[in-house]
Amino acid sequence: MVRAAVLPAVGSPLEITGIELPEPGPGQVRVRLAAAGVCHSDLSLSNGTMQVPVPAVLGHEGAGTVVSVGEGVTQVAPGDGVVLNWAPSCGSCHHCTIGEVWLCSSALKGAGRIHAVAEDGTELHPGLNVAAFAEETVVAANCVLPLPDGVPLTDAALLGCAVLTGYGAVHHSARVREGESVVVFGAGGVGLATLQSARIAGASTVVAVDVSPEKEELARRAGATEYVVASAITPKEIRKLTGGQGADVAVECVGRAETIRAAWESTRRGGRTTVVGIGGKDQQVTFNALELFHWGRTLSGCVYGNSDPARDLPVLAEHIRAGRLDLSALITGRIGLDGIPAAFEAMLAGKGGRALVVF
């Protein structure tokens, strides 16, 4: 038995309880978690914005050490440090064959399997494939990536979602060029990773926007050259900070209609807006036909940073080793499993960066 955070039903409080994991079968790996990040996507799963089979063990951003492997697993061995990959690509669907592995049609197939059994005999699913809110987990072999050299195992958990997403939003989706101006809406874990990535890309002006004045120091440490407290006039403020034109690139990390619209209005004519935040179906964003023509802006969605984890992790590791990317700067709280509900509340209140569950 291991302790885990279980979502019994959509809208229900998390339960910290014991679960029984099976031994890894063919093509599976058992991992002892070192840490797991508390991501807004976990909150979206708990409230039904994103739908997966329940009851489930939540948590999708994690890193740990391989305990044992099943038959046929050769890429990792017991004792290896690994980063969990919650969206493994199948390699054979249409999107995979054209190089868009982040859109793999089978990426979340594993969420429907039976992962573990609760103390009362209830069968549990693995949330977003990897069930990282637990002391140990059993995952498919393609859900683990070898930990790059020189990256601390605990902080490496953030590579599994926040950092890949933020880095990818800047480098793969928006394709920020040196000297461009960037505005980032939302200074949570993903937003802070996006700010660091904009700095790494050589952006000249980096503006952070958030509802909380208290996040300014966090944002500036991550690379923001300017900080704006969100309001109805945010796009006007962004234009003042970017020579009256608007930013070359806006990255929205919140997933709300008003911030998506504000991000769009904050970009210059011909600028690019990338939406990273996951919003609900009720969040309707409207544009009129004339403005679409006149402004010539590009609006694009961004899934998992449009990243290929196997390709991008070594690149991120090099930035970490060189001191350009600071994982610890994203973390504003180190907690235990019992602290996850409070971390959810902090996210709802717009407080802090990334909370990290440390085992």
JSON list of N, CA and C in Angstrom, two decimals, residues 28-66:
[
{"chain": "A", "resi": 28, "resn": "GLN", "atom": "N", "xyz": [5.69, -2.05, -18.59]},
{"chain": "A", "resi": 28, "resn": "GLN", "atom": "CA", "xyz": [5.37, -1.08, -17.53]},
{"chain": "A", "resi": 28, "resn": "GLN", "atom": "C", "xyz": [6.57, -0.84, -16.62]},
{"chain": "A", "resi": 29, "resn": "VAL", "atom": "N", "xyz": [6.50, 0.30, -15.91]},
{"chain": "A", "resi": 29, "resn": "VAL", "atom": "CA", "xyz": [7.57, 0.72, -15.01]},
{"chain": "A", "resi": 29, "resn": "VAL", "atom": "C", "xyz": [6.96, 1.19, -13.69]},
{"chain": "A", "resi": 30, "resn": "ARG", "atom": "N", "xyz": [7.57, 0.75, -12.59]},
{"chain": "A", "resi": 30, "resn": "ARG", "atom": "CA", "xyz": [7.14, 1.25, -11.28]},
{"chain": "A", "resi": 30, "resn": "ARG", "atom": "C", "xyz": [8.13, 2.32, -10.83]},
{"chain": "A", "resi": 31, "resn": "VAL", "atom": "N", "xyz": [7.58, 3.48, -10.40]},
{"chain": "A", "resi": 31, "resn": "VAL", "atom": "CA", "xyz": [8.41, 4.63, -10.05]},
{"chain": "A", "resi": 31, "resn": "VAL", "atom": "C", "xyz": [8.08, 5.08, -8.63]},
{"chain": "A", "resi": 32, "resn": "ARG", "atom": "N", "xyz": [9.13, 5.32, -7.85]},
{"chain": "A", "resi": 32, "resn": "ARG", "atom": "CA", "xyz": [8.97, 5.95, -6.53]},
{"chain": "A", "resi": 32, "resn": "ARG", "atom": "C", "xyz": [9.11, 7.45, -6.74]},
{"chain": "A", "resi": 33, "resn": "LEU", "atom": "N", "xyz": [8.05, 8.21, -6.46]},
{"chain": "A", "resi": 33, "resn": "LEU", "atom": "CA", "xyz": [8.05, 9.65, -6.73]},
{"chain": "A", "resi": 33, "resn": "LEU", "atom": "C", "xyz": [8.98, 10.39, -5.77]},
{"chain": "A", "resi": 34, "resn": "ALA", "atom": "N", "xyz": [9.74, 11.32, -6.33]},
{"chain": "A", "resi": 34, "resn": "ALA", "atom": "CA", "xyz": [10.51, 12.26, -5.51]},
{"chain": "A", "resi": 34, "resn": "ALA", "atom": "C", "xyz": [9.70, 13.52, -5.28]},
{"chain": "A", "resi": 35, "resn": "ALA", "atom": "N", "xyz": [8.95, 13.94, -6.31]},
{"chain": "A", "resi": 35, "resn": "ALA", "atom": "CA", "xyz": [8.15, 15.15, -6.21]},
{"chain": "A", "resi": 35, "resn": "ALA", "atom": "C", "xyz": [7.11, 15.17, -7.32]},
{"chain": "A", "resi": 36, "resn": "ALA", "atom": "N", "xyz": [6.05, 15.97, -7.09]},
{"chain": "A", "resi": 36, "resn": "ALA", "atom": "CA", "xyz": [5.01, 16.16, -8.09]},
{"chain": "A", "resi": 36, "resn": "ALA", "atom": "C", "xyz": [4.51, 17.60, -7.99]},
{"chain": "A", "resi": 37, "resn": "GLY", "atom": "N", "xyz": [4.42, 18.27, -9.12]},
{"chain": "A", "resi": 37, "resn": "GLY", "atom": "CA", "xyz": [3.91, 19.64, -9.12]},
{"chain": "A", "resi": 37, "resn": "GLY", "atom": "C", "xyz": [2.39, 19.66, -9.12]},
{"chain": "A", "resi": 38, "resn": "VAL", "atom": "N", "xyz": [1.84, 20.67, -8.45]},
{"chain": "A", "resi": 38, "resn": "VAL", "atom": "CA", "xyz": [0.38, 20.86, -8.42]},
{"chain": "A", "resi": 38, "resn": "VAL", "atom": "C", "xyz": [0.04, 21.86, -9.52]},
{"chain": "A", "resi": 39, "resn": "CYS", "atom": "N", "xyz": [-0.52, 21.34, -10.60]},
{"chain": "A", "resi": 39, "resn": "CYS", "atom": "CA", "xyz": [-0.79, 22.13, -11.81]},
{"chain": "A", "resi": 39, "resn": "CYS", "atom": "C", "xyz": [-2.27, 22.50, -11.87]},
{"chain": "A", "resi": 40, "resn": "HIS", "atom": "N", "xyz": [-2.56, 23.59, -12.58]},
{"chain": "A", "resi": 40, "resn": "HIS", "atom": "CA", "xyz": [-3.95, 24.00, -12.74]},
{"chain": "A", "resi": 40, "resn": "HIS", "atom": "C", "xyz": [-4.76, 22.94, -13.48]},
{"chain": "A", "resi": 41, "resn": "SER", "atom": "N", "xyz": [-4.09, 22.12, -14.30]},
{"chain": "A", "resi": 41, "resn": "SER", "atom": "CA", "xyz": [-4.82, 21.05, -14.99]},
{"chain": "A", "resi": 41, "resn": "SER", "atom": "C", "xyz": [-5.38, 20.03, -14.00]},
{"chain": "A", "resi": 42, "resn": "ASP", "atom": "N", "xyz": [-4.69, 19.81, -12.87]},
{"chain": "A", "resi": 42, "resn": "ASP", "atom": "CA", "xyz": [-5.23, 18.92, -11.85]},
{"chain": "A", "resi": 42, "resn": "ASP", "atom": "C", "xyz": [-6.52, 19.49, -11.27]},
{"chain": "A", "resi": 43, "resn": "LEU", "atom": "N", "xyz": [-6.52, 20.80, -11.06]},
{"chain": "A", "resi": 43, "resn": "LEU", "atom": "CA", "xyz": [-7.73, 21.47, -10.60]},
{"chain": "A", "resi": 43, "resn": "LEU", "atom": "C", "xyz": [-8.84, 21.35, -11.64]},
{"chain": "A", "resi": 44, "resn": "SER", "atom": "N", "xyz": [-8.47, 21.48, -12.92]},
{"chain": "A", "resi": 44, "resn": "SER", "atom": "CA", "xyz": [-9.46, 21.35, -14.00]},
{"chain": "A", "resi": 44, "resn": "SER", "atom": "C", "xyz": [-10.04, 19.94, -14.06]},
{"chain": "A", "resi": 45, "resn": "LEU", "atom": "N", "xyz": [-9.24, 18.94, -13.73]},
{"chain": "A", "resi": 45, "resn": "LEU", "atom": "CA", "xyz": [-9.76, 17.57, -13.68]},
{"chain": "A", "resi": 45, "resn": "LEU", "atom": "C", "xyz": [-10.73, 17.41, -12.51]},
{"chain": "A", "resi": 46, "resn": "SER", "atom": "N", "xyz": [-10.39, 18.02, -11.38]},
{"chain": "A", "resi": 46, "resn": "SER", "atom": "CA", "xyz": [-11.23, 17.84, -10.19]},
{"chain": "A", "resi": 46, "resn": "SER", "atom": "C", "xyz": [-12.59, 18.53, -10.33]},
{"chain": "A", "resi": 47, "resn": "ASN", "atom": "N", "xyz": [-12.63, 19.65, -11.08]},
{"chain": "A", "resi": 47, "resn": "ASN", "atom": "CA", "xyz": [-13.91, 20.35, -11.21]},
{"chain": "A", "resi": 47, "resn": "ASN", "atom": "C", "xyz": [-14.66, 20.03, -12.50]},
{"chain": "A", "resi": 48, "resn": "GLY", "atom": "N", "xyz": [-14.09, 19.15, -13.33]},
{"chain": "A", "resi": 48, "resn": "GLY", "atom": "CA", "xyz": [-14.79, 18.70, -14.52]},
{"chain": "A", "resi": 48, "resn": "GLY", "atom": "C", "xyz": [-14.53, 19.51, -15.78]},
{"chain": "A", "resi": 49, "resn": "THR", "atom": "N", "xyz": [-13.68, 20.55, -15.71]},
{"chain": "A", "resi": 49, "resn": "THR", "atom": "CA", "xyz": [-13.35, 21.31, -16.92]},
{"chain": "A", "resi": 49, "resn": "THR", "atom": "C", "xyz": [-12.70, 20.39, -17.94]},
{"chain": "A", "resi": 50, "resn": "MET", "atom": "N", "xyz": [-11.79, 19.54, -17.47]},
{"chain": "A", "resi": 50, "resn": "MET", "atom": "CA", "xyz": [-11.24, 18.47, -18.28]},
{"chain": "A", "resi": 50, "resn": "MET", "atom": "C", "xyz": [-11.82, 17.16, -17.76]},
{"chain": "A", "resi": 51, "resn": "GLN", "atom": "N", "xyz": [-12.17, 16.27, -18.66]},
{"chain": "A", "resi": 51, "resn": "GLN", "atom": "CA", "xyz": [-12.86, 15.06, -18.24]},
{"chain": "A", "resi": 51, "resn": "GLN", "atom": "C", "xyz": [-12.00, 13.82, -18.46]},
{"chain": "A", "resi": 52, "resn": "VAL", "atom": "N", "xyz": [-11.84, 13.06, -17.39]},
{"chain": "A", "resi": 52, "resn": "VAL", "atom": "CA", "xyz": [-11.18, 11.75, -17.43]},
{"chain": "A", "resi": 52, "resn": "VAL", "atom": "C", "xyz": [-11.99, 10.81, -16.56]},
{"chain": "A", "resi": 53, "resn": "PRO", "atom": "N", "xyz": [-11.82, 9.49, -16.73]},
{"chain": "A", "resi": 53, "resn": "PRO", "atom": "CA", "xyz": [-12.55, 8.55, -15.90]},
{"chain": "A", "resi": 53, "resn": "PRO", "atom": "C", "xyz": [-12.21, 8.73, -14.41]},
{"chain": "A", "resi": 54, "resn": "VAL", "atom": "N", "xyz": [-13.23, 8.66, -13.57]},
{"chain": "A", "resi": 54, "resn": "VAL", "atom": "CA", "xyz": [-13.05, 8.73, -12.12]},
{"chain": "A", "resi": 54, "resn": "VAL", "atom": "C", "xyz": [-13.77, 7.52, -11.50]},
{"chain": "A", "resi": 55, "resn": "PRO", "atom": "N", "xyz": [-13.40, 7.17, -10.27]},
{"chain": "A", "resi": 55, "resn": "PRO", "atom": "CA", "xyz": [-12.41, 7.79, -9.39]},
{"chain": "A", "resi": 55, "resn": "PRO", "atom": "C", "xyz": [-11.00, 7.62, -9.93]},
{"chain": "A", "resi": 56, "resn": "ALA", "atom": "N", "xyz": [-10.14, 8.58, -9.58]},
{"chain": "A", "resi": 56, "resn": "ALA", "atom": "CA", "xyz": [-8.81, 8.58, -10.16]},
{"chain": "A", "resi": 56, "resn": "ALA", "atom": "C", "xyz": [-7.78, 9.12, -9.18]},
{"chain": "A", "resi": 57, "resn": "VAL", "atom": "N", "xyz": [-6.56, 8.65, -9.34]},
{"chain": "A", "resi": 57, "resn": "VAL", "atom": "CA", "xyz": [-5.41, 9.25, -8.66]},
{"chain": "A", "resi": 57, "resn": "VAL", "atom": "C", "xyz": [-4.93, 10.39, -9.56]},
{"chain": "A", "resi": 58, "resn": "LEU", "atom": "N", "xyz": [-4.95, 11.62, -9.04]},
{"chain": "A", "resi": 58, "resn": "LEU", "atom": "CA", "xyz": [-4.56, 12.77, -9.85]},
{"chain": "A", "resi": 58, "resn": "LEU", "atom": "C", "xyz": [-3.04, 12.94, -9.84]},
{"chain": "A", "resi": 59, "resn": "GLY", "atom": "N", "xyz": [-2.59, 14.02, -10.50]},
{"chain": "A", "resi": 59, "resn": "GLY", "atom": "CA", "xyz": [-1.16, 14.33, -10.57]},
{"chain": "A", "resi": 59, "resn": "GLY", "atom": "C", "xyz": [-0.57, 13.88, -11.88]},
{"chain": "A", "resi": 60, "resn": "HIS", "atom": "N", "xyz": [0.04, 14.82, -12.60]},
{"chain": "A", "resi": 60, "resn": "HIS", "atom": "CA", "xyz": [0.61, 14.46, -13.92]},
{"chain": "A", "resi": 60, "resn": "HIS", "atom": "C", "xyz": [2.00, 15.04, -14.14]},
{"chain": "A", "resi": 61, "resn": "GLU", "atom": "N", "xyz": [2.50, 15.84, -13.20]},
{"chain": "A", "resi": 61, "resn": "GLU", "atom": "CA", "xyz": [3.80, 16.49, -13.36]},
{"chain": "A", "resi": 61, "resn": "GLU", "atom": "C", "xyz": [4.72, 15.94, -12.27]},
{"chain": "A", "resi": 62, "resn": "GLY", "atom": "N", "xyz": [5.59, 15.00, -12.62]},
{"chain": "A", "resi": 62, "resn": "GLY", "atom": "CA", "xyz": [6.37, 14.37, -11.56]},
{"chain": "A", "resi": 62, "resn": "GLY", "atom": "C", "xyz": [7.70, 13.83, -12.03]},
{"chain": "A", "resi": 63, "resn": "ALA", "atom": "N", "xyz": [8.53, 13.48, -11.04]},
{"chain": "A", "resi": 63, "resn": "ALA", "atom": "CA", "xyz": [9.82, 12.85, -11.30]},
{"chain": "A", "resi": 63, "resn": "ALA", "atom": "C", "xyz": [10.12, 11.92, -10.14]},
{"chain": "A", "resi": 64, "resn": "GLY", "atom": "N", "xyz": [10.90, 10.89, -10.42]},
{"chain": "A", "resi": 64, "resn": "GLY", "atom": "CA", "xyz": [11.21, 9.94, -9.35]},
{"chain": "A", "resi": 64, "resn": "GLY", "atom": "C", "xyz": [12.26, 8.94, -9.80]},
{"chain": "A", "resi": 65, "resn": "THR", "atom": "N", "xyz": [12.31, 7.83, -9.07]},
{"chain": "A", "resi": 65, "resn": "THR", "atom": "CA", "xyz": [13.32, 6.79, -9.30]},
{"chain": "A", "resi": 65, "resn": "THR", "atom": "C", "xyz": [12.65, 5.48, -9.66]},
{"chain": "A", "resi": 66, "resn": "VAL", "atom": "N", "xyz": [13.15, 4.82, -10.66]},
{"chain": "A", "resi": 66, "resn": "VAL", "atom": "CA", "xyz": [12.58, 3.53, -11.08]},
{"chain": "A", "resi": 66, "resn": "VAL", "atom": "C", "xyz": [12.83, 2.49, -9.97]}
]
